[in-house]
Amino acid sequence: MPDSRVPRRRRYLVCEPRHFAVLYAINPWMHPDEPVDVIRALDQWQALVDAYRVHGHTVDTVKPVPGLPDMVFAANAAVVVDGRVFGSLFHAPERRPESVPYEAWFKSEGYDVYHPESVCEGEGDLVPAGRWILAGTGFRTTREAHSEVQEYLGVPVISLTLVDPYFYHLDTALFVLDEGHDGNIVYYPEAFSPGSREVLARLYPDAVLATREDAMAFGLNSVSDGRHVFISPGATALAGQLADRGYVPVPVDLSEFHKAGGGIKCCTQEIREIRS
């Protein structure tokens, strides 16, 4: 295995959790009767932003809006490939207003935003992986949205079916280590239907496979820059596997956000420009 990897500088969009709370339940992690420590959430979020910047990445922020407690989960707002922004149409009515401030931010930066006709939750279920986009369905984003994504972005889309409600978004069950032609991924097999597991095994015969323990610790809700992997400190076995393969785990505790079913990747939207 390689003893070193080369990172690529990224541009991330995040949203401060000033109004973060669990006010409703739209996944098994959410319990409105359990209080959220907003001060702790703010500290954890800032630690993530600082970690990105320390490792050379650009971090932009969108202003949080009162009454939108899940707006901190920036990944769900869109997917951006080659400077094209494919927006979101959230499954839950409570989250649908989040699309408006994110669209306004992208437009202020000079982007056009595509409005999906079908339910689609951004990078929560759409994971760019080099030659194609891995696309989740089963709980949130629909298969019809997968077709819209392919038509708009002109990138082949690989549909994958999620079957475990604890892993309701693709980015809770899988993340990309490298986006190059021969890129690789990490995933938790049991989060997927049998046919989808076969597809992943064919596409990624050398993938890193995670245990349920690491998946439940939000180890699959990680962000990789090709060398550094920003990962939940609870995913210890997975971090060991990654280190053995030449990656550098960077533990960042976002445990307060686990109360809403989110973690590092959920809080991180990557803006992918056209590469020269």
Short mmCIF file of C-alpha atoms in Angstrom, two decimals:
data_model
loop_
_atom_site.label_atom_id
_atom_site.label_comp_id
_atom_site.label_asym_id
_atom_site.label_seq_id
_atom_site.Cartn_x
_atom_site.Cartn_y
_atom_site.Cartn_z
CA MET A 1 0.00 0.00 0.00
CA PRO A 2 1.19 3.57 -0.65
CA ASP A 3 2.75 5.22 2.37
CA SER A 4 1.68 8.69 1.24
CA ARG A 5 -1.15 10.34 -0.66
CA VAL A 6 -1.42 13.69 -2.40
CA PRO A 7 -4.19 16.02 -1.18
CA ARG A 8 -6.14 18.29 -3.52
CA ARG A 9 -7.25 21.68 -2.30
CA ARG A 10 -11.03 21.95 -2.02
CA ARG A 11 -13.62 24.68 -1.71
CA TYR A 12 -16.28 24.00 0.89
CA LEU A 13 -19.54 25.74 1.73
CA VAL A 14 -20.82 25.55 5.31
CA CYS A 15 -23.50 27.15 7.48
CA GLU A 16 -23.05 28.17 11.11
CA PRO A 17 -25.35 26.19 13.47
CA ARG A 18 -26.61 29.31 15.23
CA HIS A 19 -30.20 28.04 15.03
CA PHE A 20 -29.47 24.32 15.20
CA ALA A 21 -32.05 22.27 17.10
CA VAL A 22 -34.02 19.03 16.87
CA LEU A 23 -37.60 20.24 16.55
CA TYR A 24 -39.05 17.35 14.56
CA ALA A 25 -38.19 13.74 13.69
CA ILE A 26 -37.53 12.77 10.07
CA ASN A 27 -34.98 10.01 10.69
CA PRO A 28 -34.33 7.48 13.51
CA TRP A 29 -31.61 9.63 15.09
CA MET A 30 -33.90 12.57 15.83
CA HIS A 31 -35.65 12.84 19.22
CA PRO A 32 -37.17 16.28 19.84
CA ASP A 33 -37.40 15.58 23.57
CA GLU A 34 -33.58 15.39 23.81
CA PRO A 35 -32.08 18.89 24.10
CA VAL A 36 -29.32 20.17 21.84
CA ASP A 37 -26.36 22.05 23.32
CA VAL A 38 -26.07 24.88 20.80
CA ILE A 39 -22.88 26.28 22.35
CA ARG A 40 -21.21 22.89 22.05
CA ALA A 41 -22.50 22.52 18.49
CA LEU A 42 -21.01 25.92 17.58
CA ASP A 43 -17.64 24.92 19.07
CA GLN A 44 -17.63 21.58 17.23
CA TRP A 45 -18.60 23.21 13.96
CA GLN A 46 -15.86 25.82 14.33
CA ALA A 47 -13.34 23.05 14.97
CA LEU A 48 -14.35 21.46 11.65
CA VAL A 49 -13.97 24.76 9.79
CA ASP A 50 -10.58 25.32 11.43
CA ALA A 51 -9.45 21.81 10.47
CA TYR A 52 -10.34 22.41 6.83
CA ARG A 53 -8.47 25.71 6.74
CA VAL A 54 -5.41 24.32 8.54
CA HIS A 55 -5.18 21.69 5.81
CA GLY A 56 -5.26 24.27 3.04
CA HIS A 57 -8.91 24.29 2.01
CA THR A 58 -11.12 27.29 1.26
CA VAL A 59 -14.26 27.60 3.39
CA ASP A 60 -17.19 29.83 2.46
CA THR A 61 -20.23 30.37 4.66
CA VAL A 62 -23.91 30.95 4.00
CA LYS A 63 -25.83 32.94 6.60
CA PRO A 64 -28.13 30.80 8.79
CA VAL A 65 -31.83 31.60 8.83
CA PRO A 66 -33.98 31.48 12.01
CA GLY A 67 -36.54 28.70 11.93
CA LEU A 68 -34.41 26.43 9.72
CA PRO A 69 -32.64 24.23 12.31
CA ASP A 70 -31.23 21.77 9.76
CA MET A 71 -29.74 24.44 7.50
CA VAL A 72 -26.36 23.62 9.04
CA PHE A 73 -26.37 20.47 6.90
CA ALA A 74 -25.06 22.25 3.83
CA ALA A 75 -24.40 19.08 1.84
CA ASN A 76 -28.13 18.60 1.30
CA ALA A 77 -28.58 21.94 -0.46
CA ALA A 78 -27.10 21.03 -3.85
CA VAL A 79 -24.50 19.11 -5.78
CA VAL A 80 -21.94 21.12 -7.75
CA VAL A 81 -20.01 19.53 -10.62
CA ASP A 82 -17.85 21.49 -13.10
CA GLY A 83 -19.38 24.71 -11.84
CA ARG A 84 -22.96 23.55 -12.48
CA VAL A 85 -25.30 23.69 -9.50
CA PHE A 86 -28.08 21.11 -9.24
CA GLY A 87 -30.32 22.30 -6.42
CA SER A 88 -32.53 20.48 -3.94
CA LEU A 89 -36.18 19.65 -3.43
CA PHE A 90 -36.36 18.23 0.08
CA HIS A 91 -38.53 15.26 0.99
CA ALA A 92 -39.63 16.72 4.34
CA PRO A 93 -41.80 19.86 4.17
CA GLU A 94 -39.94 21.23 7.20
CA ARG A 95 -36.71 21.40 5.19
CA ARG A 96 -37.96 22.70 1.84
CA PRO A 97 -37.44 26.40 2.72
CA GLU A 98 -33.69 25.73 3.11
CA SER A 99 -33.31 25.74 -0.67
CA VAL A 100 -34.06 29.47 -0.87
CA PRO A 101 -31.08 30.92 1.06
CA TYR A 102 -28.68 28.44 -0.53
CA GLU A 103 -29.91 29.34 -4.01
CA ALA A 104 -29.49 33.01 -3.16
CA TRP A 105 -25.90 32.38 -2.06
CA PHE A 106 -25.03 30.52 -5.26
CA LYS A 107 -26.61 33.24 -7.40
CA SER A 108 -24.66 35.90 -5.49
CA GLU A 109 -21.52 34.00 -6.47
CA GLY A 110 -22.50 34.03 -10.14
CA TYR A 111 -23.93 30.52 -10.50
CA ASP A 112 -27.12 29.42 -12.16
CA VAL A 113 -29.11 26.89 -10.12
CA TYR A 114 -31.14 24.04 -11.61
CA HIS A 115 -34.45 23.37 -9.83
CA PRO A 116 -35.22 19.63 -9.70
CA GLU A 117 -38.74 18.48 -10.42
CA SER A 118 -38.31 15.34 -8.31
CA VAL A 119 -37.31 14.99 -4.65
CA CYS A 120 -33.56 15.37 -4.45
CA GLU A 121 -31.35 16.15 -1.46
CA GLY A 122 -28.05 17.29 -2.92
CA GLU A 123 -24.82 15.67 -1.85
CA GLY A 124 -26.75 13.80 0.79
CA ASP A 125 -27.62 11.31 -1.97
CA LEU A 126 -25.45 12.45 -4.89
CA VAL A 127 -21.78 11.60 -4.48
CA PRO A 128 -19.47 12.64 -7.34
CA ALA A 129 -16.92 9.89 -7.85
CA GLY A 130 -14.73 10.83 -10.79
CA ARG A 131 -16.19 9.28 -13.94
CA TRP A 132 -19.70 9.02 -12.53
CA ILE A 133 -22.02 10.10 -9.74
CA LEU A 134 -23.07 7.55 -7.16
CA ALA A 135 -26.72 8.25 -6.35
CA GLY A 136 -28.72 6.99 -3.38
CA THR A 137 -32.42 6.29 -3.25
CA GLY A 138 -34.82 4.47 -0.95
CA PHE A 139 -35.59 7.07 1.70
CA ARG A 140 -35.16 10.58 0.29
CA THR A 141 -33.94 11.24 -3.26
CA THR A 142 -36.01 9.53 -5.96
CA ARG A 143 -34.84 7.57 -9.00
CA GLU A 144 -36.53 10.17 -11.18
CA ALA A 145 -34.14 12.74 -9.73
CA HIS A 146 -31.21 10.52 -10.73
CA SER A 147 -32.35 10.87 -14.34
CA GLU A 148 -32.60 14.65 -13.97
CA VAL A 149 -29.07 14.79 -12.57
CA GLN A 150 -27.65 12.82 -15.48
CA GLU A 151 -29.44 14.98 -18.05
CA TYR A 152 -28.38 18.26 -16.47
CA LEU A 153 -24.81 17.45 -15.50
CA GLY A 154 -24.02 15.09 -18.38
CA VAL A 155 -22.33 12.65 -16.02
CA PRO A 156 -23.28 8.95 -15.80
CA VAL A 157 -25.30 8.22 -12.68
CA ILE A 158 -25.10 4.92 -10.80
CA SER A 159 -28.29 4.32 -8.78
CA LEU A 160 -27.87 2.59 -5.42
CA THR A 161 -30.71 1.52 -3.13
CA LEU A 162 -30.45 2.16 0.62
CA VAL A 163 -32.34 -0.24 2.91
CA ASP A 164 -31.46 0.71 6.50
CA PRO A 165 -33.31 3.78 7.86
CA TYR A 166 -30.32 4.68 10.05
CA PHE A 167 -28.46 5.31 6.80
CA TYR A 168 -31.16 7.31 5.08
CA HIS A 169 -28.76 9.33 2.90
CA LEU A 170 -25.98 7.89 0.76
CA ASP A 171 -23.43 10.09 2.52
CA THR A 172 -24.13 8.29 5.80
CA ALA A 173 -23.20 4.93 4.23
CA LEU A 174 -20.45 5.77 1.73
CA PHE A 175 -17.77 8.35 0.99
CA VAL A 176 -15.19 8.85 -1.74
CA LEU A 177 -11.50 8.61 -0.91
CA ASP A 178 -10.17 9.65 -4.33
CA GLU A 179 -12.10 11.11 -7.27
CA GLY A 180 -9.58 10.26 -9.99
CA HIS A 181 -10.07 7.80 -12.85
CA ASP A 182 -9.04 4.95 -10.56
CA GLY A 183 -10.65 6.41 -7.45
CA ASN A 184 -11.78 4.42 -4.47
CA ILE A 185 -14.51 4.56 -1.82
CA VAL A 186 -15.39 3.49 1.70
CA TYR A 187 -18.81 2.01 2.41
CA TYR A 188 -20.92 -0.05 4.79
CA PRO A 189 -22.28 -2.97 2.70
CA GLU A 190 -25.35 -3.78 4.81
CA ALA A 191 -26.77 -0.30 4.23
CA PHE A 192 -27.46 -1.31 0.61
CA SER A 193 -29.76 -3.72 -1.20
CA PRO A 194 -28.16 -6.98 -2.46
CA GLY A 195 -28.06 -5.74 -6.05
CA SER A 196 -26.48 -2.44 -5.06
CA ARG A 197 -23.83 -4.29 -3.04
CA GLU A 198 -22.98 -6.27 -6.17
CA VAL A 199 -22.70 -3.07 -8.20
CA LEU A 200 -20.34 -1.52 -5.66
CA ALA A 201 -18.23 -4.67 -5.49
CA ARG A 202 -17.84 -4.64 -9.28
CA LEU A 203 -17.03 -0.94 -9.49
CA TYR A 204 -14.74 -0.86 -6.46
CA PRO A 205 -13.12 -4.26 -5.86
CA ASP A 206 -10.52 -2.64 -3.58
CA ALA A 207 -12.97 -0.55 -1.54
CA VAL A 208 -12.59 -0.13 2.21
CA LEU A 209 -15.47 -1.90 3.96
CA ALA A 210 -16.73 -0.49 7.25
CA THR A 211 -18.37 -2.28 10.15
CA ARG A 212 -21.78 -1.36 11.50
CA GLU A 213 -20.09 -0.03 14.64
CA ASP A 214 -18.06 2.46 12.63
CA ALA A 215 -21.06 3.32 10.46
CA MET A 216 -23.22 4.03 13.53
CA ALA A 217 -20.41 6.29 14.79
CA PHE A 218 -20.85 8.35 11.58
CA GLY A 219 -17.55 7.09 10.22
CA LEU A 220 -19.02 6.98 6.70
CA ASN A 221 -20.07 10.64 6.93
CA SER A 222 -16.47 11.64 6.32
CA VAL A 223 -14.67 14.02 3.94
CA SER A 224 -11.45 13.14 2.11
CA ASP A 225 -9.14 15.49 0.22
CA GLY A 226 -7.22 12.57 -1.25
CA ARG A 227 -4.83 12.32 1.68
CA HIS A 228 -6.48 13.66 4.83
CA VAL A 229 -9.75 12.08 5.92
CA PHE A 230 -11.82 14.22 8.28
CA ILE A 231 -13.55 11.55 10.30
CA SER A 232 -15.59 10.95 13.44
CA PRO A 233 -13.29 10.04 16.36
CA GLY A 234 -15.67 7.20 17.23
CA ALA A 235 -14.84 5.31 14.02
CA THR A 236 -11.61 3.90 15.38
CA ALA A 237 -11.38 0.66 13.39
CA LEU A 238 -12.10 2.49 10.15
CA ALA A 239 -9.48 5.13 10.92
CA GLY A 240 -6.99 2.30 11.38
CA GLN A 241 -7.88 0.79 8.01
CA LEU A 242 -7.41 4.16 6.33
CA ALA A 243 -4.04 4.73 7.97
CA ASP A 244 -2.92 1.31 6.78
CA ARG A 245 -3.69 2.43 3.23
CA GLY A 246 -1.64 5.60 3.48
CA TYR A 247 -4.37 8.09 4.39
CA VAL A 248 -4.13 10.46 7.34
CA PRO A 249 -7.22 10.39 9.58
CA VAL A 250 -8.11 13.80 11.04
CA PRO A 251 -10.59 13.20 13.89
CA VAL A 252 -13.21 15.92 14.32
CA ASP A 253 -15.93 15.49 16.93
CA LEU A 254 -19.36 16.51 15.63
CA SER A 255 -21.28 14.36 18.10
CA GLU A 256 -23.82 17.10 18.88
CA PHE A 257 -24.98 16.91 15.26
CA HIS A 258 -25.48 13.15 15.51
CA LYS A 259 -28.68 13.99 17.42
CA ALA A 260 -30.11 15.15 14.08
CA GLY A 261 -28.59 12.30 12.07
CA GLY A 262 -25.70 14.33 10.68
CA GLY A 263 -21.95 14.61 10.88
CA ILE A 264 -18.90 15.97 9.09
CA LYS A 265 -20.00 15.45 5.49
CA CYS A 266 -23.57 16.55 6.19
CA CYS A 267 -22.16 19.91 7.28
CA THR A 268 -19.97 20.23 4.19
CA GLN A 269 -20.94 21.15 0.62
CA GLU A 270 -18.10 20.85 -1.90
CA ILE A 271 -18.01 23.34 -4.76
CA ARG A 272 -16.39 21.62 -7.71
CA GLU A 273 -15.28 24.01 -10.43
CA ILE A 274 -14.15 23.04 -13.92
CA ARG A 275 -10.66 21.59 -13.58
CA SER A 276 -7.98 22.76 -15.96
#
